[in-house]
Amino acid sequence: MSLAEMVIGQTAYVRTVAHPSASTRHRLLSLGMVPGERIILEQRSPSFVIRVGWTRIALDRETAEQVFVTSEGHDGAIDTGRG
């Protein structure tokens, strides 16, 4: 599922960041959005706000739709496939 499909308060683990922009992918990876990382959705509107460790990140819908997550723990989270 994509990050955009999560509900507020839901915990998930990053599978892959598939955003078409290399600079956006790099920015998200540098902020800790790496495969296997635990995230929590805190807000959906007007932007998606997620917590990654102690960092809060705001994303627009287009970006949130390109971040794929799983509800499984770390061992099952690393996947190169899409949603």
Short mmCIF file of N, CA and C in Angstrom, two decimals:
data_model
loop_
_atom_site.label_atom_id
_atom_site.label_comp_id
_atom_site.label_asym_id
_atom_site.label_seq_id
_atom_site.Cartn_x
_atom_site.Cartn_y
_atom_site.Cartn_z
N MET A 1 0.85 -1.18 0.00
CA MET A 1 0.00 0.00 0.00
C MET A 1 0.89 1.23 0.00
N SER A 2 0.34 2.34 -0.45
CA SER A 2 1.11 3.58 -0.43
C SER A 2 0.89 4.31 0.89
N LEU A 3 1.79 5.20 1.21
CA LEU A 3 1.67 6.01 2.41
C LEU A 3 0.35 6.79 2.38
N ALA A 4 -0.12 7.17 1.20
CA ALA A 4 -1.36 7.93 1.07
C ALA A 4 -2.59 7.13 1.49
N GLU A 5 -2.48 5.82 1.59
CA GLU A 5 -3.60 4.97 1.99
C GLU A 5 -3.63 4.71 3.50
N MET A 6 -2.63 5.16 4.21
CA MET A 6 -2.57 4.94 5.65
C MET A 6 -3.62 5.80 6.37
N VAL A 7 -3.96 5.38 7.59
CA VAL A 7 -4.86 6.17 8.43
C VAL A 7 -4.05 6.82 9.54
N ILE A 8 -4.56 7.91 10.07
CA ILE A 8 -3.85 8.63 11.13
C ILE A 8 -3.61 7.70 12.31
N GLY A 9 -2.37 7.72 12.80
CA GLY A 9 -1.97 6.89 13.93
C GLY A 9 -1.42 5.53 13.53
N GLN A 10 -1.56 5.18 12.26
CA GLN A 10 -1.09 3.88 11.79
C GLN A 10 0.43 3.85 11.70
N THR A 11 1.00 2.71 12.11
CA THR A 11 2.43 2.47 12.00
C THR A 11 2.66 1.56 10.81
N ALA A 12 3.69 1.84 10.04
CA ALA A 12 4.05 1.00 8.89
C ALA A 12 5.56 1.06 8.72
N TYR A 13 6.05 0.27 7.79
CA TYR A 13 7.49 0.20 7.51
C TYR A 13 7.70 0.48 6.02
N VAL A 14 8.67 1.32 5.71
CA VAL A 14 8.96 1.70 4.33
C VAL A 14 9.40 0.47 3.54
N ARG A 15 8.77 0.27 2.38
CA ARG A 15 9.20 -0.78 1.44
C ARG A 15 10.10 -0.18 0.38
N THR A 16 9.61 0.87 -0.27
CA THR A 16 10.38 1.51 -1.34
C THR A 16 9.86 2.92 -1.58
N VAL A 17 10.73 3.78 -2.07
CA VAL A 17 10.36 5.13 -2.49
C VAL A 17 10.47 5.14 -4.00
N ALA A 18 9.34 5.27 -4.69
CA ALA A 18 9.30 5.13 -6.15
C ALA A 18 9.02 6.46 -6.85
N HIS A 19 9.27 7.57 -6.19
CA HIS A 19 8.99 8.88 -6.79
C HIS A 19 9.81 9.06 -8.06
N PRO A 20 9.21 9.58 -9.14
CA PRO A 20 9.93 9.73 -10.40
C PRO A 20 11.08 10.74 -10.35
N SER A 21 11.05 11.65 -9.41
CA SER A 21 12.10 12.66 -9.30
C SER A 21 13.26 12.13 -8.45
N ALA A 22 14.44 12.05 -9.06
CA ALA A 22 15.62 11.57 -8.33
C ALA A 22 15.94 12.47 -7.14
N SER A 23 15.75 13.77 -7.29
CA SER A 23 16.06 14.68 -6.18
C SER A 23 15.10 14.47 -5.00
N THR A 24 13.82 14.19 -5.30
CA THR A 24 12.86 13.92 -4.22
C THR A 24 13.19 12.60 -3.54
N ARG A 25 13.51 11.57 -4.33
CA ARG A 25 13.91 10.28 -3.73
C ARG A 25 15.11 10.47 -2.82
N HIS A 26 16.11 11.19 -3.29
CA HIS A 26 17.32 11.42 -2.50
C HIS A 26 16.99 12.18 -1.21
N ARG A 27 16.14 13.20 -1.30
CA ARG A 27 15.76 13.98 -0.11
C ARG A 27 15.07 13.09 0.92
N LEU A 28 14.13 12.26 0.46
CA LEU A 28 13.42 11.37 1.38
C LEU A 28 14.36 10.36 2.02
N LEU A 29 15.25 9.79 1.23
CA LEU A 29 16.22 8.84 1.77
C LEU A 29 17.12 9.51 2.79
N SER A 30 17.54 10.75 2.51
CA SER A 30 18.42 11.46 3.45
C SER A 30 17.70 11.82 4.75
N LEU A 31 16.37 11.90 4.71
CA LEU A 31 15.58 12.17 5.91
C LEU A 31 15.24 10.90 6.69
N GLY A 32 15.71 9.76 6.20
CA GLY A 32 15.51 8.51 6.93
C GLY A 32 14.43 7.61 6.36
N MET A 33 13.84 7.97 5.23
CA MET A 33 12.80 7.14 4.63
C MET A 33 13.45 6.02 3.81
N VAL A 34 14.09 5.10 4.50
CA VAL A 34 14.81 4.01 3.86
C VAL A 34 14.04 2.70 4.08
N PRO A 35 14.20 1.72 3.20
CA PRO A 35 13.50 0.44 3.37
C PRO A 35 13.73 -0.14 4.76
N GLY A 36 12.61 -0.55 5.37
CA GLY A 36 12.65 -1.14 6.70
C GLY A 36 12.43 -0.15 7.83
N GLU A 37 12.47 1.15 7.54
CA GLU A 37 12.30 2.17 8.58
C GLU A 37 10.85 2.27 9.02
N ARG A 38 10.63 2.36 10.31
CA ARG A 38 9.29 2.48 10.88
C ARG A 38 8.81 3.92 10.76
N ILE A 39 7.58 4.10 10.29
CA ILE A 39 6.98 5.43 10.19
C ILE A 39 5.60 5.41 10.83
N ILE A 40 5.15 6.57 11.27
CA ILE A 40 3.81 6.72 11.84
C ILE A 40 3.16 7.91 11.15
N LEU A 41 1.94 7.72 10.65
CA LEU A 41 1.22 8.82 10.02
C LEU A 41 0.54 9.65 11.10
N GLU A 42 0.85 10.94 11.15
CA GLU A 42 0.29 11.83 12.17
C GLU A 42 -0.81 12.74 11.63
N GLN A 43 -0.79 13.01 10.33
CA GLN A 43 -1.75 13.97 9.74
C GLN A 43 -1.92 13.64 8.27
N ARG A 44 -3.13 13.87 7.73
CA ARG A 44 -3.40 13.62 6.31
C ARG A 44 -3.73 14.89 5.54
N SER A 45 -4.11 15.95 6.23
CA SER A 45 -4.55 17.15 5.54
C SER A 45 -4.12 18.38 6.33
N PRO A 46 -3.66 19.44 5.70
CA PRO A 46 -3.57 19.66 4.27
C PRO A 46 -2.41 18.90 3.62
N SER A 47 -1.46 18.43 4.41
CA SER A 47 -0.39 17.59 3.86
C SER A 47 -0.26 16.35 4.73
N PHE A 48 0.43 15.36 4.22
CA PHE A 48 0.69 14.15 4.99
C PHE A 48 1.90 14.42 5.88
N VAL A 49 1.73 14.23 7.18
CA VAL A 49 2.84 14.41 8.11
C VAL A 49 3.13 13.05 8.73
N ILE A 50 4.38 12.63 8.58
CA ILE A 50 4.78 11.35 9.14
C ILE A 50 5.92 11.55 10.12
N ARG A 51 6.01 10.64 11.06
CA ARG A 51 7.13 10.65 11.99
C ARG A 51 8.06 9.51 11.62
N VAL A 52 9.33 9.85 11.45
CA VAL A 52 10.38 8.87 11.17
C VAL A 52 11.40 9.05 12.29
N GLY A 53 11.40 8.15 13.25
CA GLY A 53 12.26 8.34 14.42
C GLY A 53 11.80 9.59 15.16
N TRP A 54 12.72 10.53 15.37
CA TRP A 54 12.38 11.79 16.05
C TRP A 54 12.08 12.91 15.06
N THR A 55 12.07 12.59 13.77
CA THR A 55 11.87 13.59 12.72
C THR A 55 10.43 13.56 12.21
N ARG A 56 9.84 14.73 12.00
CA ARG A 56 8.52 14.84 11.37
C ARG A 56 8.72 15.37 9.96
N ILE A 57 8.08 14.72 8.99
CA ILE A 57 8.24 15.09 7.58
C ILE A 57 6.86 15.36 7.00
N ALA A 58 6.71 16.48 6.29
CA ALA A 58 5.46 16.81 5.60
C ALA A 58 5.62 16.49 4.12
N LEU A 59 4.63 15.79 3.55
CA LEU A 59 4.67 15.39 2.15
C LEU A 59 3.38 15.80 1.45
N ASP A 60 3.48 16.15 0.18
CA ASP A 60 2.27 16.38 -0.60
C ASP A 60 1.69 15.03 -1.03
N ARG A 61 0.46 15.03 -1.52
CA ARG A 61 -0.21 13.78 -1.89
C ARG A 61 0.57 13.01 -2.96
N GLU A 62 1.08 13.72 -3.97
CA GLU A 62 1.82 13.05 -5.06
C GLU A 62 2.99 12.25 -4.51
N THR A 63 3.73 12.84 -3.58
CA THR A 63 4.87 12.14 -2.99
C THR A 63 4.40 10.99 -2.12
N ALA A 64 3.37 11.21 -1.30
CA ALA A 64 2.85 10.16 -0.43
C ALA A 64 2.38 8.94 -1.22
N GLU A 65 1.87 9.18 -2.42
CA GLU A 65 1.41 8.07 -3.26
C GLU A 65 2.56 7.26 -3.85
N GLN A 66 3.77 7.79 -3.78
CA GLN A 66 4.94 7.10 -4.34
C GLN A 66 5.84 6.46 -3.27
N VAL A 67 5.41 6.52 -2.02
CA VAL A 67 6.13 5.86 -0.93
C VAL A 67 5.31 4.63 -0.56
N PHE A 68 5.89 3.45 -0.75
CA PHE A 68 5.17 2.21 -0.49
C PHE A 68 5.62 1.62 0.83
N VAL A 69 4.62 1.17 1.60
CA VAL A 69 4.86 0.70 2.97
C VAL A 69 4.20 -0.65 3.18
N THR A 70 4.57 -1.28 4.28
CA THR A 70 3.96 -2.54 4.69
C THR A 70 3.71 -2.48 6.19
N SER A 71 2.76 -3.24 6.67
CA SER A 71 2.50 -3.27 8.11
C SER A 71 3.38 -4.30 8.80
N GLU A 72 4.16 -5.07 8.04
CA GLU A 72 5.04 -6.08 8.61
C GLU A 72 6.23 -5.42 9.29
N GLY A 73 6.89 -6.20 10.16
CA GLY A 73 8.08 -5.72 10.84
C GLY A 73 9.26 -5.60 9.90
N HIS A 74 10.38 -5.20 10.44
CA HIS A 74 11.60 -4.91 9.67
C HIS A 74 12.00 -6.03 8.72
N ASP A 75 12.00 -7.27 9.16
CA ASP A 75 12.46 -8.37 8.30
C ASP A 75 11.63 -8.52 7.04
N GLY A 76 10.34 -8.23 7.11
CA GLY A 76 9.48 -8.37 5.94
C GLY A 76 9.32 -7.09 5.15
N ALA A 77 9.94 -6.01 5.61
CA ALA A 77 9.69 -4.71 5.00
C ALA A 77 10.52 -4.42 3.76
N ILE A 78 11.65 -5.04 3.63
CA ILE A 78 12.51 -4.71 2.51
C ILE A 78 12.04 -5.46 1.28
N ASP A 79 11.61 -4.71 0.28
CA ASP A 79 11.02 -5.28 -0.92
C ASP A 79 11.27 -4.32 -2.06
N THR A 80 11.68 -4.83 -3.19
CA THR A 80 11.95 -3.96 -4.32
C THR A 80 10.74 -3.77 -5.21
N GLY A 81 9.64 -4.48 -4.95
CA GLY A 81 8.42 -4.35 -5.76
C GLY A 81 7.63 -3.13 -5.38
N ARG A 82 6.63 -2.81 -6.19
CA ARG A 82 5.76 -1.67 -5.91
C ARG A 82 4.45 -2.16 -5.33
N GLY A 83 3.92 -1.33 -4.39
CA GLY A 83 2.64 -1.46 -3.75
C GLY A 83 1.99 -2.76 -3.85
#
